[in-house]
Coordinates of C-alpha atoms and ligand atoms in Angstrom, one line a residue:
X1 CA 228.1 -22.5 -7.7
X2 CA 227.4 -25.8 -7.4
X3 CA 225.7 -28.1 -11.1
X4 CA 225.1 -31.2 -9.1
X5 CA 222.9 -33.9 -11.1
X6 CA 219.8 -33.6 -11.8
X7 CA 217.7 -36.6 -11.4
X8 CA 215.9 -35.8 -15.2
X9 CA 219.1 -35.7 -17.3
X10 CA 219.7 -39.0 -19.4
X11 CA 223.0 -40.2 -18.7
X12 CA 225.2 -38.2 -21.7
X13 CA 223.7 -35.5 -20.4
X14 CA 225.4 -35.9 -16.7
X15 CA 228.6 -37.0 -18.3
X16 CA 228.9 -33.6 -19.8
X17 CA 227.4 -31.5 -16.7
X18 CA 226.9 -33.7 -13.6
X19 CA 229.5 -32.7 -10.4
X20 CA 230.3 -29.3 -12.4
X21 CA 231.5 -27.1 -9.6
X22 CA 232.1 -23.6 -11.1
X23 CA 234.2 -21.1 -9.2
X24 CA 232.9 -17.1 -9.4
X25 CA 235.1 -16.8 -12.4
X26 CA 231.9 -19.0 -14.3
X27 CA 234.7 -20.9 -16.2
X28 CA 233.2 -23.4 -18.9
X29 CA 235.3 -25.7 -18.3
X30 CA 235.7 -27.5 -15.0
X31 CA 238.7 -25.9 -13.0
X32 CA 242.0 -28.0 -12.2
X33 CA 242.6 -27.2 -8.2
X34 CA 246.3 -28.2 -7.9
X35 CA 246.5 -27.2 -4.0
X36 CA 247.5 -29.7 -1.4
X37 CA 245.0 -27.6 1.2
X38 CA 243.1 -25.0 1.8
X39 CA 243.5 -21.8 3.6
X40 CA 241.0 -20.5 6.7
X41 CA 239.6 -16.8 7.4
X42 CA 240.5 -17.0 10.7
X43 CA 241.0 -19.9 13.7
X44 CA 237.4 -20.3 14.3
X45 CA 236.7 -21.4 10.9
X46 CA 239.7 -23.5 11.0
X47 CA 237.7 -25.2 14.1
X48 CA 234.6 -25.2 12.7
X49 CA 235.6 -26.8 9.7
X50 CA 237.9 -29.2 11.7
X51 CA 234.8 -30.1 13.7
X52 CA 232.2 -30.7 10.8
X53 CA 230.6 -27.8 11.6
X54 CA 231.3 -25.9 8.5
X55 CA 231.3 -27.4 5.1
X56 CA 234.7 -27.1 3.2
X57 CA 237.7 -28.5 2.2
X58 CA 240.7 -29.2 4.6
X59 CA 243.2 -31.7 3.1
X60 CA 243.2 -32.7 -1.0
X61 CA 244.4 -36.3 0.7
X62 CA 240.6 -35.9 2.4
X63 CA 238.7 -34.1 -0.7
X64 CA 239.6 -31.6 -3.1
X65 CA 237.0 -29.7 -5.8
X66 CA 238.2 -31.1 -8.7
X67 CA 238.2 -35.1 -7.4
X68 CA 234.9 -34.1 -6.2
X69 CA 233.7 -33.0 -9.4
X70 CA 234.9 -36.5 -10.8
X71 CA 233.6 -38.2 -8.3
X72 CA 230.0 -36.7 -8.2
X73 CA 230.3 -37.1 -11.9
X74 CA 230.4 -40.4 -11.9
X75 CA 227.9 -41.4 -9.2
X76 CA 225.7 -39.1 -12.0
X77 CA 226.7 -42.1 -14.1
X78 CA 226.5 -45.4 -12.1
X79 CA 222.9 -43.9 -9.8
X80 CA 225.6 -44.0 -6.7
X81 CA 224.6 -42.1 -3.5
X82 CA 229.0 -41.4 -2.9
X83 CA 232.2 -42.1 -4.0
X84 CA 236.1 -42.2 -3.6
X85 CA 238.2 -41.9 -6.6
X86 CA 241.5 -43.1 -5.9
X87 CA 245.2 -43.1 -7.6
X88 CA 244.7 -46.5 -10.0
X89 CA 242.4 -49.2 -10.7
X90 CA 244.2 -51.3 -7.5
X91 CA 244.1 -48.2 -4.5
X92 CA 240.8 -48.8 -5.5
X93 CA 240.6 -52.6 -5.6
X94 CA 242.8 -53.3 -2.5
X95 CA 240.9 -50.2 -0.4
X96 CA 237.2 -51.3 -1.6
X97 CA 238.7 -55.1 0.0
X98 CA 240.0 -54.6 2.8
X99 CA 238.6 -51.4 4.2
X100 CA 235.8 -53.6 5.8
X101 CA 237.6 -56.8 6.8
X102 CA 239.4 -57.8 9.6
X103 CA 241.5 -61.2 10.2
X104 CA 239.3 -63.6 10.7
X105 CA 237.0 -62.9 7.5
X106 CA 236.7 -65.1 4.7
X107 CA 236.1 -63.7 1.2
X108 CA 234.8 -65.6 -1.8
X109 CA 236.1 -64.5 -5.1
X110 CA 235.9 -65.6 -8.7
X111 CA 239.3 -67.4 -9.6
X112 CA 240.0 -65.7 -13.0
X113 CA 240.4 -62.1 -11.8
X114 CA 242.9 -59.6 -13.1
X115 CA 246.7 -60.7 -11.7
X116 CA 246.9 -57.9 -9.3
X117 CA 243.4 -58.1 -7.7
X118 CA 244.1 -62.0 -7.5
X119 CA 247.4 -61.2 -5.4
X120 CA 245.6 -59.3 -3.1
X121 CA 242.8 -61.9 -2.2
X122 CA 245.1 -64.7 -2.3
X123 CA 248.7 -63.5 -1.3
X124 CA 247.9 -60.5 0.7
X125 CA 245.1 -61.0 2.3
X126 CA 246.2 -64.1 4.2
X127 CA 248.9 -62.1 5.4
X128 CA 246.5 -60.4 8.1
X129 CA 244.5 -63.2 8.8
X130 CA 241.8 -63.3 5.9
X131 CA 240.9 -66.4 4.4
X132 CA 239.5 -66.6 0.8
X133 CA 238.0 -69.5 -1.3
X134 CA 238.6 -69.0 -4.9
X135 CA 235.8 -70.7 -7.5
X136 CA 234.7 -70.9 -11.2
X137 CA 232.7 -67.4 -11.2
X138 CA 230.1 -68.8 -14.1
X139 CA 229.4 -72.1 -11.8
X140 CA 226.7 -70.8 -9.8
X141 CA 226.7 -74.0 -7.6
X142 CA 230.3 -73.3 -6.3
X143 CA 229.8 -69.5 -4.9
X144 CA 227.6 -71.2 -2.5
X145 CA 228.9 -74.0 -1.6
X146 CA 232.2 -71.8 -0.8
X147 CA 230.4 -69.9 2.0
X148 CA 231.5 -70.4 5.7
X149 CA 230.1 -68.9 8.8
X150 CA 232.7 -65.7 8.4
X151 CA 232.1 -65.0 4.7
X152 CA 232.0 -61.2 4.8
X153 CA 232.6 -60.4 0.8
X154 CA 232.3 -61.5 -2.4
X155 CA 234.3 -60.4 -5.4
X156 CA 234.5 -60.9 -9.1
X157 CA 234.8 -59.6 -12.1
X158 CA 232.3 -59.7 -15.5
X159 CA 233.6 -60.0 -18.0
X160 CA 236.8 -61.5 -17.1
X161 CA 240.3 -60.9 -18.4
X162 CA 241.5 -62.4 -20.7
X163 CA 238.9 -64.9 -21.6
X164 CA 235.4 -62.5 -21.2
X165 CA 233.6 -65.0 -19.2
X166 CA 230.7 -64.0 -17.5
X167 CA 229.0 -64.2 -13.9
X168 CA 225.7 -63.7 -13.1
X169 CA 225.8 -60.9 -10.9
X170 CA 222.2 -60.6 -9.5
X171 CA 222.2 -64.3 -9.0
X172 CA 225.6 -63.9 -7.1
X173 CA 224.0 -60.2 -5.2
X174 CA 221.2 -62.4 -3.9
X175 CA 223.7 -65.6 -2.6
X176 CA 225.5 -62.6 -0.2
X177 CA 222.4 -60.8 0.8
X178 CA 221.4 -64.5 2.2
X179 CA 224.1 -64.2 4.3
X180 CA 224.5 -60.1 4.8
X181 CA 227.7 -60.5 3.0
X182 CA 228.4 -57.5 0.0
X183 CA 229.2 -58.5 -3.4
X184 CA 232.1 -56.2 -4.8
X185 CA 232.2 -56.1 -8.8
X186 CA 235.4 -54.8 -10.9
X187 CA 233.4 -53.2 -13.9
X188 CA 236.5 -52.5 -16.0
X189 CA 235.9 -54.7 -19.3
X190 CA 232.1 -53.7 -19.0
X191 CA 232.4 -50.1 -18.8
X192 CA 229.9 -47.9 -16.7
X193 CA 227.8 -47.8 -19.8
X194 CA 227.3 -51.5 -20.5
X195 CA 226.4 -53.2 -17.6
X196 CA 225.4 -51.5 -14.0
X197 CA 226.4 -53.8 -11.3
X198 CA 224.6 -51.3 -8.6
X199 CA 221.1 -52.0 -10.4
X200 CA 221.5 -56.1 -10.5
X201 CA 222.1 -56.0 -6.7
X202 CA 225.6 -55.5 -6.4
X203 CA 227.2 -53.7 -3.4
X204 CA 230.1 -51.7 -4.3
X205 CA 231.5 -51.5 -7.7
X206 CA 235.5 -50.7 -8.4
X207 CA 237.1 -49.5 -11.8
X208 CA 240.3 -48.6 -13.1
X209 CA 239.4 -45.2 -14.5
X210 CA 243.0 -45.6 -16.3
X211 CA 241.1 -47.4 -19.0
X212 CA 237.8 -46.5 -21.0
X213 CA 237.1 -43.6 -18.8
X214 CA 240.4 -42.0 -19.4
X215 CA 240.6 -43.9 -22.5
X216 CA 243.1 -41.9 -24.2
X217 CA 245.9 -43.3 -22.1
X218 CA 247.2 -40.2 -20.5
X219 CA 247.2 -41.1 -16.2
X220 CA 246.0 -44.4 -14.1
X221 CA 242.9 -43.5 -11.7
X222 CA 240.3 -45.2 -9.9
X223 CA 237.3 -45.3 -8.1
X224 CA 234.9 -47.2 -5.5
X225 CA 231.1 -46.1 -5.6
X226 CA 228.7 -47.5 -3.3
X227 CA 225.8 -46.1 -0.7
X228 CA 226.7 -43.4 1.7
X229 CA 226.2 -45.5 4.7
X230 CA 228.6 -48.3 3.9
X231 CA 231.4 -45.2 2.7
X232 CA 230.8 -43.4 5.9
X233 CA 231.4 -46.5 8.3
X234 CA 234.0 -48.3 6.2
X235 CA 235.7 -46.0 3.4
X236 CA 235.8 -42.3 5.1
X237 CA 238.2 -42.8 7.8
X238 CA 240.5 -45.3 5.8
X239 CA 241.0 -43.1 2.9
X240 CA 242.0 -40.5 5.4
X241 CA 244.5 -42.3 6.8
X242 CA 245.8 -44.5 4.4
X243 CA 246.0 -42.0 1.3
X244 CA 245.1 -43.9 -2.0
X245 CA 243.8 -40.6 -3.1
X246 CA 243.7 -39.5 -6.9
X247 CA 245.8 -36.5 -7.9
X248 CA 243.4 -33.9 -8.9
X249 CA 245.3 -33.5 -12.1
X250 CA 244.4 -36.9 -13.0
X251 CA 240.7 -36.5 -12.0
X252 CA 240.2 -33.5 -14.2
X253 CA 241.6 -35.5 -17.2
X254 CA 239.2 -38.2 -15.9
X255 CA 236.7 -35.6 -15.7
X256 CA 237.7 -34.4 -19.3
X257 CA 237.3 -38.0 -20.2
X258 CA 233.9 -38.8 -18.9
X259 CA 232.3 -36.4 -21.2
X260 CA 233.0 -38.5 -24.5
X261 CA 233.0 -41.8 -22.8
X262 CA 229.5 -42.8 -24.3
X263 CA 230.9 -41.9 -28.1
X264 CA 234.3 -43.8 -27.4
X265 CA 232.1 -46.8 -26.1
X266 CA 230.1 -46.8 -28.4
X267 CA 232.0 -46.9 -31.4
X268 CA 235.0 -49.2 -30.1
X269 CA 232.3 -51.8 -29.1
X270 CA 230.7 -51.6 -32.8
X271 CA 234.5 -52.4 -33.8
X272 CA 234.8 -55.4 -31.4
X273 CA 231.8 -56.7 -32.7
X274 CA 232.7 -56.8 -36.4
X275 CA 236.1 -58.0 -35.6
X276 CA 234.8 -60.7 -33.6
X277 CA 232.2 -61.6 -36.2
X278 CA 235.2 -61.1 -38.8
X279 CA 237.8 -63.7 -36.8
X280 CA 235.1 -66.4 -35.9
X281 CA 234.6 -67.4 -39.8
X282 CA 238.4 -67.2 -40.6
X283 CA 240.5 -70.7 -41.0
X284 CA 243.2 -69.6 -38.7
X285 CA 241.5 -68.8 -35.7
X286 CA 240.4 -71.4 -33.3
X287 CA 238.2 -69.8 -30.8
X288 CA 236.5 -66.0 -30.8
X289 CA 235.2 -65.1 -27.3
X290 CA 233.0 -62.2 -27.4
X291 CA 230.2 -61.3 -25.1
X292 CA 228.0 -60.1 -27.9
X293 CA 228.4 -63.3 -29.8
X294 CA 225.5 -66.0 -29.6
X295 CA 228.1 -68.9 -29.0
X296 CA 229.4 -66.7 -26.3
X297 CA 229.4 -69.2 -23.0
X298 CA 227.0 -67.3 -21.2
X299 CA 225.1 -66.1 -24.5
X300 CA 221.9 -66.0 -22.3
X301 CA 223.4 -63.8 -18.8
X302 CA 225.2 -61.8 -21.0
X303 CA 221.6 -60.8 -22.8
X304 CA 220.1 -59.9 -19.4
X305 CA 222.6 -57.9 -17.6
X306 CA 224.9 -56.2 -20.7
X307 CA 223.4 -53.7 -23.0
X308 CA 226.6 -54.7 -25.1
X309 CA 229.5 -57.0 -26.2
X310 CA 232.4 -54.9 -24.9
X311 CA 235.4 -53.6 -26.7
X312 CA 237.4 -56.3 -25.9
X313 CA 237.5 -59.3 -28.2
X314 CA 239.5 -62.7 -26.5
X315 CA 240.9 -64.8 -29.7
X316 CA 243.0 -67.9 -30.3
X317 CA 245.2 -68.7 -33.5
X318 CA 245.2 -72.5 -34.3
X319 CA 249.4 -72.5 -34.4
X320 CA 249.5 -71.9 -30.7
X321 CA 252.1 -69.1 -29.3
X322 CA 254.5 -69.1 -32.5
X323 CA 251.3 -68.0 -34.5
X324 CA 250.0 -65.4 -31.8
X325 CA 253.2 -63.9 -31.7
X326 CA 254.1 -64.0 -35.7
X327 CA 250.1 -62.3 -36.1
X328 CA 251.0 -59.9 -33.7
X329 CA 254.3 -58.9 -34.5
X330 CA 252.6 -58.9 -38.3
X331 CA 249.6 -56.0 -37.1
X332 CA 250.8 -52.5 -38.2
X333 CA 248.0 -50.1 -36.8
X334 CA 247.1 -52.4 -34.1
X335 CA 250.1 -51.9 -31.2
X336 CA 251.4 -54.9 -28.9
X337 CA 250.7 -53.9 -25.4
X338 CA 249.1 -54.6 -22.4
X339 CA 246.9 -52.1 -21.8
X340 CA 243.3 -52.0 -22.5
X341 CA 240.2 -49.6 -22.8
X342 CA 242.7 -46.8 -25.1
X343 CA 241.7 -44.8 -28.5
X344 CA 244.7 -47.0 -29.8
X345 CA 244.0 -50.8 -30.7
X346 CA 246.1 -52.7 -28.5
X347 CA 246.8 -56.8 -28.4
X348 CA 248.5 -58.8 -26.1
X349 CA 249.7 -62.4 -25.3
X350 CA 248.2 -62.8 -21.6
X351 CA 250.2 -65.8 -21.3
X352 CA 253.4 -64.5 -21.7
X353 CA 253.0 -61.0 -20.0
X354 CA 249.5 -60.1 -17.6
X355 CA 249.1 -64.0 -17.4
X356 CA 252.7 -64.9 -17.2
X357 CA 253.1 -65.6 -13.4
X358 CA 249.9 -68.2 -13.1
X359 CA 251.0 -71.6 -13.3
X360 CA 250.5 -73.9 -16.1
X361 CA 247.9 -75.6 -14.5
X362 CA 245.9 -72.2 -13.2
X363 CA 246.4 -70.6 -16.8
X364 CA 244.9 -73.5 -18.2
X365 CA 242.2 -73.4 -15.9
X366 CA 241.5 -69.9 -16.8
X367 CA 241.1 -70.5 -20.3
X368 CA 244.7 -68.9 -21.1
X369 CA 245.8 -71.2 -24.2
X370 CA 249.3 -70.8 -26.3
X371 CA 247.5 -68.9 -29.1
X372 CA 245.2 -67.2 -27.0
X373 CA 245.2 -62.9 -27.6
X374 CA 243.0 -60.2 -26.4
X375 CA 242.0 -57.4 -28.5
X376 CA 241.4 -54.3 -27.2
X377 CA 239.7 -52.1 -30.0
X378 CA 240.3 -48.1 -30.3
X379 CA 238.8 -45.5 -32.1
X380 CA 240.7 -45.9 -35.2
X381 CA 238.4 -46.6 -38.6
X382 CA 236.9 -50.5 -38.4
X383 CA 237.6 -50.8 -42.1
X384 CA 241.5 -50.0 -41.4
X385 CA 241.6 -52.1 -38.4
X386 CA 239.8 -55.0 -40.3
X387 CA 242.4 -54.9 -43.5
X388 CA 245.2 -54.6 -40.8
X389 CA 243.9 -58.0 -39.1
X390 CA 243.4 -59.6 -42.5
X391 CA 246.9 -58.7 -43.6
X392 CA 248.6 -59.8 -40.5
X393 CA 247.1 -62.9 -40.6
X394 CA 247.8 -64.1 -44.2
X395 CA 251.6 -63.8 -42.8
X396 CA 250.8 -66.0 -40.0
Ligands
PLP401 C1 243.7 -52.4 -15.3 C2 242.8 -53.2 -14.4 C3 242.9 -53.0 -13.0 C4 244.0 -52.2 -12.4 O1 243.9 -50.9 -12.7 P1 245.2 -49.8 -12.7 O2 244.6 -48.5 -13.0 O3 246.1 -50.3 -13.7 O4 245.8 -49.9 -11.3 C5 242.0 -53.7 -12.2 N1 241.1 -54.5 -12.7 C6 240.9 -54.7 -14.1 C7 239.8 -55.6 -14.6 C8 241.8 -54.0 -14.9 O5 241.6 -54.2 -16.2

């Protein structure tokens, strides 16, 4: 039977129970449905379901009960009315974009936007006819003065990567209801649980499940969750067709995953926040970024629309990329790569790998310095991960 969500239950209360869809067996734990379809009782119900007329599943490239479960789990989590999980963070991106435009659309979008989601608004998008303005997603001034007559989206990102600059989402929501444009937000470095794009006015909000809802790094995933109406009209029928669709193997590690996202969260942004604290004081560090930080840039949006810092800490040595590279190569529990959002502390050097193909000019624009790193903290001990940092950077 069917453990949708109940509208009482605090939220790590859905992420435990919320979608649950238990066979007759009463299993405990959800079910993994590795099927690619679904078998009928006879022709009629074959028709009937074909036709709409009786509920069920046909297709898993259309729906299958585990990625429902994920899916239904996490509109439990975001207050969505629907959802479409899909195979990584960029199905999810490059469907939730261009699902509802057509050539002759123009998007606005912030300018420092993961490198992928950036390749779709400015290489790909072009391609069939879509125009896009890239702008400085903190300077309100410059959303608006981007629109044009055919502005149909807007998209960002808060906080950014590398640099965890901010944009004031509701401020941004209300500049495309103006003009009965939708505001798309890729949550990723937030996390469901620290800031809700849906509730500051946001339209559709994207995330690459591979990170802190998997979080363990086992399988890439994502997902789009917005209101029925606009997955109906622009979402349903190009899912079906195109196939991003999550395997439900991954959703039901997802699923898995969901259930101890609040502790993971929690305890890897209590890390960021000391180690942030920790780097700003030390002589060899130029610049701490972090969103829980006073002296964070946008100290004051940050306070209205995160309920935390992140886990992510963006730092820069003062000896530029030699340094970077000699404290990195120096960290012993802390691993070079450049994934993010894992139980494993993780650092990389943006502008020599997930930066690496901006121009010198565009990197700089971004923020991306020589020494510049960004931490990603796991669930190791804070203490360890503290005397690791302290260590690696006495060698520096
Ligand atoms: C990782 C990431 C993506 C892409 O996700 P994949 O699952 O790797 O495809 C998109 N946006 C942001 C902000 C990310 O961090």
């Amino acid at each position: 039977m069917t453990q949708r969500f109940d509208d009482e239950w605090q939220l790590k209360t859905r992420l435990v129970h919320g979608g649950t869809l238990r066979s007759s067996f009463g299993e405990t734990s959800e079910a993994l449905y590795l099927t690619q379809g679904f078998v009928y009782e006879s022709s009629e119900a074959a028709e009937a379901r074909f036709k709409g007329e009786e509920p069920g599943f046909i297709y898993s490239r259309y729906a299958n009960p585990t990625i429902d479960m994920f899916e239904q789990r996490m509109c439990a989590l975001e207050g969505a009315e629907d959802a479409r999980a899909t195979a990584s963070g960029m199905a999810a991106v490059a469907t939730a974009l261009l699902c509802s435009l057509k050539a002759g659309d123009h998007v606005v979008a912030a300018r420092a936007l993961f490198g992928s989601c950036r390749w779709i608004v400015e290489t790909l998008m072009p391609r069939y006819g879509i125009e896009s303005t890239l702008v400085d997603g903190s300077n309100l001034e410059a959303w608006e003065s981007a629109i044009r007559s055919n502005t149909k989206l807007f998209f960002l990102e808060s906080p950014t990567n590398p640099t965890l600059q901010v944009c004031d989402i509701s401020a941004i929501a209300k500049l495309a209801d103006g003009i009965g444009a939708r505001l798309v937000v890729d949550n990723v470095f937030a996390t469901p649980l620290l800031q809700k794009p849906l509730e500051l006015g946001a339209h559709v909000v994207v995330y690459s499940a591979t990170k802190h809802i998997d979080g363990q790094g086992r399988c890439l995933g994502g997902i789009i969750l917005s209101d029925k109406a606009w997955i109906d009209e622009h979402l349903h029928d190009y899912f079906r067709h195109t196939g991003p669709s999550l395997s439900p193997f991954n959703a039901w590690t997802l699923l898995k995953g969901l259930e101890t996202l609040p502790l993971r969260v929690r305890q890897q942004t209590e890390s960021a926040a000391r180690v942030a604290d920790y780097l700003a004081d030390h002589p060899k560090i130029a610049r701490v970024i972090y969103p829980g930080r006073a002296d964070h840039p946008q100290a004051d949006i940050v306070a209205r629309q995160m309920k935390g810092g992140s886990t992510l800490v963006c730092l820069d040595l003062k000896g530029g990329k030699q340094a970077a590279f000699d404290f990195s190569n120096a960290l012993k529990i802390i691993r070079i790569s450049n994934n993010l959002g894992d139980a494993k502390s993780l650092i990389t050097h943006p502008g020599t790998t997930t930066h690496k193909n901006l121009s010198e000019e565009a990197r700089a624009e971004a923020g991306i310095n020589p020494g510049t790193l960004r931490l990603s903290l796991g669930l190791e001990d804070a203490a360890d991960l503290l005397a690791d940092i302290e260590r690696a950077l006495a060698a520096v």
